[in-house]
Amino acid sequence: MPTKLLFVCLGNICRSPSAENIMNHLIAQRALGDKIVCDSAGTSSYHVGSSPDRRMNAAAQRQGVTLVGQSRQLTAADLETFDLVLAMDQSNYQDILSLDRSHRYTRKIKLMCDYCRRHSDKEVPDPYYGGEAGFDYVIDLLIDACEGLLAEIKA
Ligand code: 4NP
């Protein structure tokens, strides 16, 4: 059975689809498609059905990754389905924990930045209301975290 990863942010149009698509890119490069599968979701319903943000996709494409997918909202059932649920920031982390009313899944829920090896950030900043540099920074941070996470899963 493959390890199932779920990346979670607020809107599921910027950070978590970037994490999902970057991870899928690394998985394809390393032929690990039968070992790891990825999805993403948002804690909010604000953008359900929307494609990834255009500015986020432009930043991803500058690093050779195209963002595909459609926003969906996180559900309590996701906590059962996935092996690891990766929150982009503390607010996402708390929102995910509050869906886990039985406190059964606490050990599956992690902060994405815990896997960074080059950056010391504790959270992936929300780029939505900022400029282009913020989107490029998110991609750089997520490449770092995805590489670290992949190394940990393989170990
Ligand atoms: P994301 O970014 O959580 O990384 O997808 C955001 C997208 C939309 C909003 C906030 C953050 N919003 O407020 O609509």
mmCIF file of N, CA and C in Angstrom, residues 84-152:
data_model
loop_
_atom_site.group_PDB
_atom_site.id
_atom_site.type_symbol
_atom_site.label_atom_id
_atom_site.label_comp_id
_atom_site.label_asym_id
_atom_site.label_seq_id
_atom_site.Cartn_x
_atom_site.Cartn_y
_atom_site.Cartn_z
ATOM 1 N N LEU A 84 -0.564 10.815 6.439
ATOM 2 C CA LEU A 84 0.093 12.008 6.960
ATOM 3 C C LEU A 84 -0.663 13.212 6.417
ATOM 4 N N VAL A 85 -1.009 14.150 7.307
ATOM 5 C CA VAL A 85 -1.741 15.356 6.921
ATOM 6 C C VAL A 85 -0.838 16.537 7.269
ATOM 7 N N LEU A 86 -0.454 17.302 6.251
ATOM 8 C CA LEU A 86 0.588 18.315 6.411
ATOM 9 C C LEU A 86 0.006 19.715 6.351
ATOM 10 N N ALA A 87 0.037 20.408 7.483
ATOM 11 C CA ALA A 87 -0.507 21.758 7.600
ATOM 12 C C ALA A 87 0.547 22.779 7.187
ATOM 13 N N MET A 88 0.111 23.798 6.436
ATOM 14 C CA MET A 88 1.045 24.830 5.982
ATOM 15 C C MET A 88 1.377 25.823 7.087
ATOM 16 N N ASP A 89 0.403 26.125 7.964
ATOM 17 C CA ASP A 89 0.689 27.061 9.062
ATOM 18 C C ASP A 89 -0.042 26.621 10.325
ATOM 19 N N GLN A 90 0.196 27.348 11.404
ATOM 20 C CA GLN A 90 -0.370 27.008 12.719
ATOM 21 C C GLN A 90 -1.890 27.052 12.709
ATOM 22 N N SER A 91 -2.433 28.013 11.975
ATOM 23 C CA SER A 91 -3.882 28.144 11.919
ATOM 24 C C SER A 91 -4.499 26.916 11.228
ATOM 25 N N ASN A 92 -3.885 26.482 10.124
ATOM 26 C CA ASN A 92 -4.341 25.255 9.455
ATOM 27 C C ASN A 92 -4.221 24.068 10.413
ATOM 28 N N TYR A 93 -3.109 24.019 11.122
ATOM 29 C CA TYR A 93 -2.838 22.914 12.061
ATOM 30 C C TYR A 93 -3.941 22.817 13.120
ATOM 31 N N GLN A 94 -4.291 23.968 13.688
ATOM 32 C CA GLN A 94 -5.341 23.993 14.713
ATOM 33 C C GLN A 94 -6.695 23.613 14.118
ATOM 34 N N ASP A 95 -6.973 24.078 12.905
ATOM 35 C CA ASP A 95 -8.252 23.748 12.248
ATOM 36 C C ASP A 95 -8.347 22.249 11.950
ATOM 37 N N ILE A 96 -7.231 21.649 11.570
ATOM 38 C CA ILE A 96 -7.220 20.200 11.297
ATOM 39 C C ILE A 96 -7.442 19.441 12.607
ATOM 40 N N LEU A 97 -6.744 19.847 13.649
ATOM 41 C CA LEU A 97 -6.917 19.192 14.960
ATOM 42 C C LEU A 97 -8.370 19.265 15.426
ATOM 43 N N SER A 98 -9.032 20.394 15.134
ATOM 44 C CA SER A 98 -10.400 20.540 15.635
ATOM 45 C C SER A 98 -11.398 19.666 14.868
ATOM 46 N N LEU A 99 -11.009 19.170 13.691
ATOM 47 C CA LEU A 99 -11.853 18.189 12.976
ATOM 48 C C LEU A 99 -11.711 16.791 13.589
ATOM 49 N N ASP A 100 -10.628 16.588 14.320
ATOM 50 C CA ASP A 100 -10.313 15.282 14.918
ATOM 51 C C ASP A 100 -10.870 15.246 16.336
ATOM 52 N N ARG A 101 -12.192 15.124 16.434
ATOM 53 C CA ARG A 101 -12.850 15.262 17.735
ATOM 54 C C ARG A 101 -12.502 14.129 18.686
ATOM 55 N N SER A 102 -12.156 12.984 18.120
ATOM 56 C CA SER A 102 -11.802 11.816 18.948
ATOM 57 C C SER A 102 -10.338 11.858 19.390
ATOM 58 N N HIS A 103 -9.583 12.792 18.849
ATOM 59 C CA HIS A 103 -8.135 12.884 19.101
ATOM 60 C C HIS A 103 -7.425 11.584 18.717
ATOM 61 N N ARG A 104 -7.942 10.920 17.714
ATOM 62 C CA ARG A 104 -7.370 9.650 17.278
ATOM 63 C C ARG A 104 -6.222 9.839 16.293
ATOM 64 N N TYR A 105 -6.205 10.990 15.639
ATOM 65 C CA TYR A 105 -5.298 11.140 14.501
ATOM 66 C C TYR A 105 -4.176 12.144 14.751
ATOM 67 N N THR A 106 -4.037 12.575 15.977
ATOM 68 C CA THR A 106 -3.050 13.613 16.313
ATOM 69 C C THR A 106 -1.677 13.315 15.727
ATOM 70 N N ARG A 107 -1.256 12.067 15.806
ATOM 71 C CA ARG A 107 0.102 11.719 15.361
ATOM 72 C C ARG A 107 0.268 11.819 13.848
ATOM 73 N N LYS A 108 -0.823 11.832 13.090
ATOM 74 C CA LYS A 108 -0.730 11.948 11.626
ATOM 75 C C LYS A 108 -0.592 13.394 11.174
ATOM 76 N N ILE A 109 -0.915 14.339 12.053
ATOM 77 C CA ILE A 109 -1.024 15.745 11.660
ATOM 78 C C ILE A 109 0.280 16.466 11.983
ATOM 79 N N LYS A 110 0.900 17.020 10.943
ATOM 80 C CA LYS A 110 2.236 17.625 11.089
ATOM 81 C C LYS A 110 2.267 18.999 10.439
ATOM 82 N N LEU A 111 3.257 19.781 10.850
ATOM 83 C CA LEU A 111 3.516 21.059 10.176
ATOM 84 C C LEU A 111 4.511 20.827 9.041
ATOM 85 N N MET A 112 4.187 21.342 7.874
ATOM 86 C CA MET A 112 5.016 21.125 6.687
ATOM 87 C C MET A 112 6.466 21.559 6.918
ATOM 88 N N CYS A 113 6.645 22.689 7.616
ATOM 89 C CA CYS A 113 8.006 23.226 7.799
ATOM 90 C C CYS A 113 8.871 22.358 8.712
ATOM 91 N N ASP A 114 8.274 21.421 9.426
ATOM 92 C CA ASP A 114 9.082 20.500 10.234
ATOM 93 C C ASP A 114 10.032 19.679 9.355
ATOM 94 N N TYR A 115 9.748 19.623 8.056
ATOM 95 C CA TYR A 115 10.570 18.813 7.147
ATOM 96 C C TYR A 115 11.599 19.635 6.374
ATOM 97 N N CYS A 116 11.616 20.962 6.597
ATOM 98 C CA CYS A 116 12.597 21.813 5.900
ATOM 99 C C CYS A 116 13.998 21.505 6.389
ATOM 100 N N ARG A 117 14.952 21.525 5.466
ATOM 101 C CA ARG A 117 16.353 21.320 5.849
ATOM 102 C C ARG A 117 17.214 22.551 5.573
ATOM 103 N N ARG A 118 16.790 23.405 4.625
ATOM 104 C CA ARG A 118 17.544 24.620 4.286
ATOM 105 C C ARG A 118 16.957 25.867 4.945
ATOM 106 N N HIS A 119 15.674 25.850 5.223
ATOM 107 C CA HIS A 119 15.001 27.021 5.799
ATOM 108 C C HIS A 119 14.720 26.794 7.270
ATOM 109 N N SER A 120 14.651 27.905 8.027
ATOM 110 C CA SER A 120 14.317 27.779 9.448
ATOM 111 C C SER A 120 12.897 28.267 9.751
ATOM 112 N N ASP A 121 12.133 28.600 8.704
ATOM 113 C CA ASP A 121 10.734 29.032 8.894
ATOM 114 C C ASP A 121 9.942 27.949 9.635
ATOM 115 N N LYS A 122 8.989 28.397 10.433
ATOM 116 C CA LYS A 122 8.112 27.451 11.135
ATOM 117 C C LYS A 122 6.796 27.245 10.394
ATOM 118 N N GLU A 123 6.457 28.186 9.496
ATOM 119 C CA GLU A 123 5.194 28.127 8.763
ATOM 120 C C GLU A 123 5.441 28.495 7.300
ATOM 121 N N VAL A 124 4.575 28.005 6.414
ATOM 122 C CA VAL A 124 4.593 28.456 5.019
ATOM 123 C C VAL A 124 3.688 29.681 4.964
ATOM 124 N N PRO A 125 4.248 30.872 4.690
ATOM 125 C CA PRO A 125 3.444 32.100 4.760
ATOM 126 C C PRO A 125 2.363 32.132 3.683
ATOM 127 N N ASP A 126 1.234 32.707 4.037
ATOM 128 C CA ASP A 126 0.133 32.860 3.086
ATOM 129 C C ASP A 126 0.512 33.943 2.077
ATOM 130 N N PRO A 127 0.644 33.600 0.796
ATOM 131 C CA PRO A 127 1.118 34.580 -0.194
ATOM 132 C C PRO A 127 -0.004 35.390 -0.823
ATOM 133 N N TYR A 128 -1.264 35.101 -0.456
ATOM 134 C CA TYR A 128 -2.421 35.531 -1.244
ATOM 135 C C TYR A 128 -2.509 37.037 -1.432
ATOM 136 N N TYR A 129 -2.240 37.798 -0.368
ATOM 137 C CA TYR A 129 -2.405 39.253 -0.467
ATOM 138 C C TYR A 129 -1.086 39.992 -0.720
ATOM 139 N N GLY A 130 -0.030 39.240 -1.032
ATOM 140 C CA GLY A 130 1.275 39.857 -1.248
ATOM 141 C C GLY A 130 1.684 39.874 -2.709
ATOM 142 N N GLY A 131 2.951 40.211 -2.942
ATOM 143 C CA GLY A 131 3.485 40.330 -4.302
ATOM 144 C C GLY A 131 4.135 39.057 -4.800
ATOM 145 N N GLU A 132 4.707 39.185 -5.997
ATOM 146 C CA GLU A 132 5.290 38.039 -6.703
ATOM 147 C C GLU A 132 6.388 37.340 -5.901
ATOM 148 N N ALA A 133 7.195 38.121 -5.191
ATOM 149 C CA ALA A 133 8.311 37.531 -4.432
ATOM 150 C C ALA A 133 7.803 36.548 -3.380
ATOM 151 N N GLY A 134 6.645 36.851 -2.819
ATOM 152 C CA GLY A 134 6.064 35.964 -1.813
ATOM 153 C C GLY A 134 5.697 34.608 -2.393
ATOM 154 N N PHE A 135 5.227 34.600 -3.631
ATOM 155 C CA PHE A 135 4.878 33.346 -4.297
ATOM 156 C C PHE A 135 6.146 32.544 -4.604
ATOM 157 N N ASP A 136 7.195 33.234 -5.069
ATOM 158 C CA ASP A 136 8.463 32.545 -5.339
ATOM 159 C C ASP A 136 9.037 31.960 -4.050
ATOM 160 N N TYR A 137 8.886 32.708 -2.954
ATOM 161 C CA TYR A 137 9.408 32.220 -1.675
ATOM 162 C C TYR A 137 8.679 30.950 -1.229
ATOM 163 N N VAL A 138 7.361 30.944 -1.398
ATOM 164 C CA VAL A 138 6.570 29.758 -1.028
ATOM 165 C C VAL A 138 7.049 28.529 -1.815
ATOM 166 N N ILE A 139 7.307 28.699 -3.088
ATOM 167 C CA ILE A 139 7.768 27.556 -3.896
ATOM 168 C C ILE A 139 9.117 27.057 -3.396
ATOM 169 N N ASP A 140 10.035 27.976 -3.112
ATOM 170 C CA ASP A 140 11.361 27.587 -2.627
ATOM 171 C C ASP A 140 11.256 26.824 -1.303
ATOM 172 N N LEU A 141 10.422 27.347 -0.423
ATOM 173 C CA LEU A 141 10.213 26.716 0.885
ATOM 174 C C LEU A 141 9.598 25.324 0.722
ATOM 175 N N LEU A 142 8.631 25.216 -0.167
ATOM 176 C CA LEU A 142 7.947 23.928 -0.345
ATOM 177 C C LEU A 142 8.836 22.885 -1.023
ATOM 178 N N ILE A 143 9.725 23.323 -1.909
ATOM 179 C CA ILE A 143 10.674 22.373 -2.504
ATOM 180 C C ILE A 143 11.547 21.795 -1.390
ATOM 181 N N ASP A 144 12.025 22.657 -0.506
ATOM 182 C CA ASP A 144 12.841 22.232 0.641
ATOM 183 C C ASP A 144 12.068 21.226 1.507
ATOM 184 N N ALA A 145 10.850 21.590 1.890
ATOM 185 C CA ALA A 145 10.050 20.727 2.771
ATOM 186 C C ALA A 145 9.701 19.399 2.088
ATOM 187 N N CYS A 146 9.361 19.450 0.807
ATOM 188 C CA CYS A 146 9.003 18.213 0.083
ATOM 189 C C CYS A 146 10.206 17.284 -0.017
ATOM 190 N N GLU A 147 11.384 17.845 -0.279
ATOM 191 C CA GLU A 147 12.586 17.006 -0.347
ATOM 192 C C GLU A 147 12.865 16.356 1.002
ATOM 193 N N GLY A 148 12.712 17.140 2.076
ATOM 194 C CA GLY A 148 12.940 16.612 3.424
ATOM 195 C C GLY A 148 11.922 15.540 3.791
ATOM 196 N N LEU A 149 10.678 15.782 3.432
ATOM 197 C CA LEU A 149 9.602 14.824 3.717
ATOM 198 C C LEU A 149 9.824 13.518 2.949
ATOM 199 N N LEU A 150 10.200 13.653 1.703
ATOM 200 C CA LEU A 150 10.459 12.458 0.881
ATOM 201 C C LEU A 150 11.611 11.643 1.463
ATOM 202 N N ALA A 151 12.657 12.321 1.901
ATOM 203 C CA ALA A 151 13.815 11.633 2.499
ATOM 204 C C ALA A 151 13.369 10.880 3.749
ATOM 205 N N GLU A 152 12.496 11.496 4.533
ATOM 206 C CA GLU A 152 12.039 10.867 5.768
ATOM 207 C C GLU A 152 11.150 9.649 5.477
#
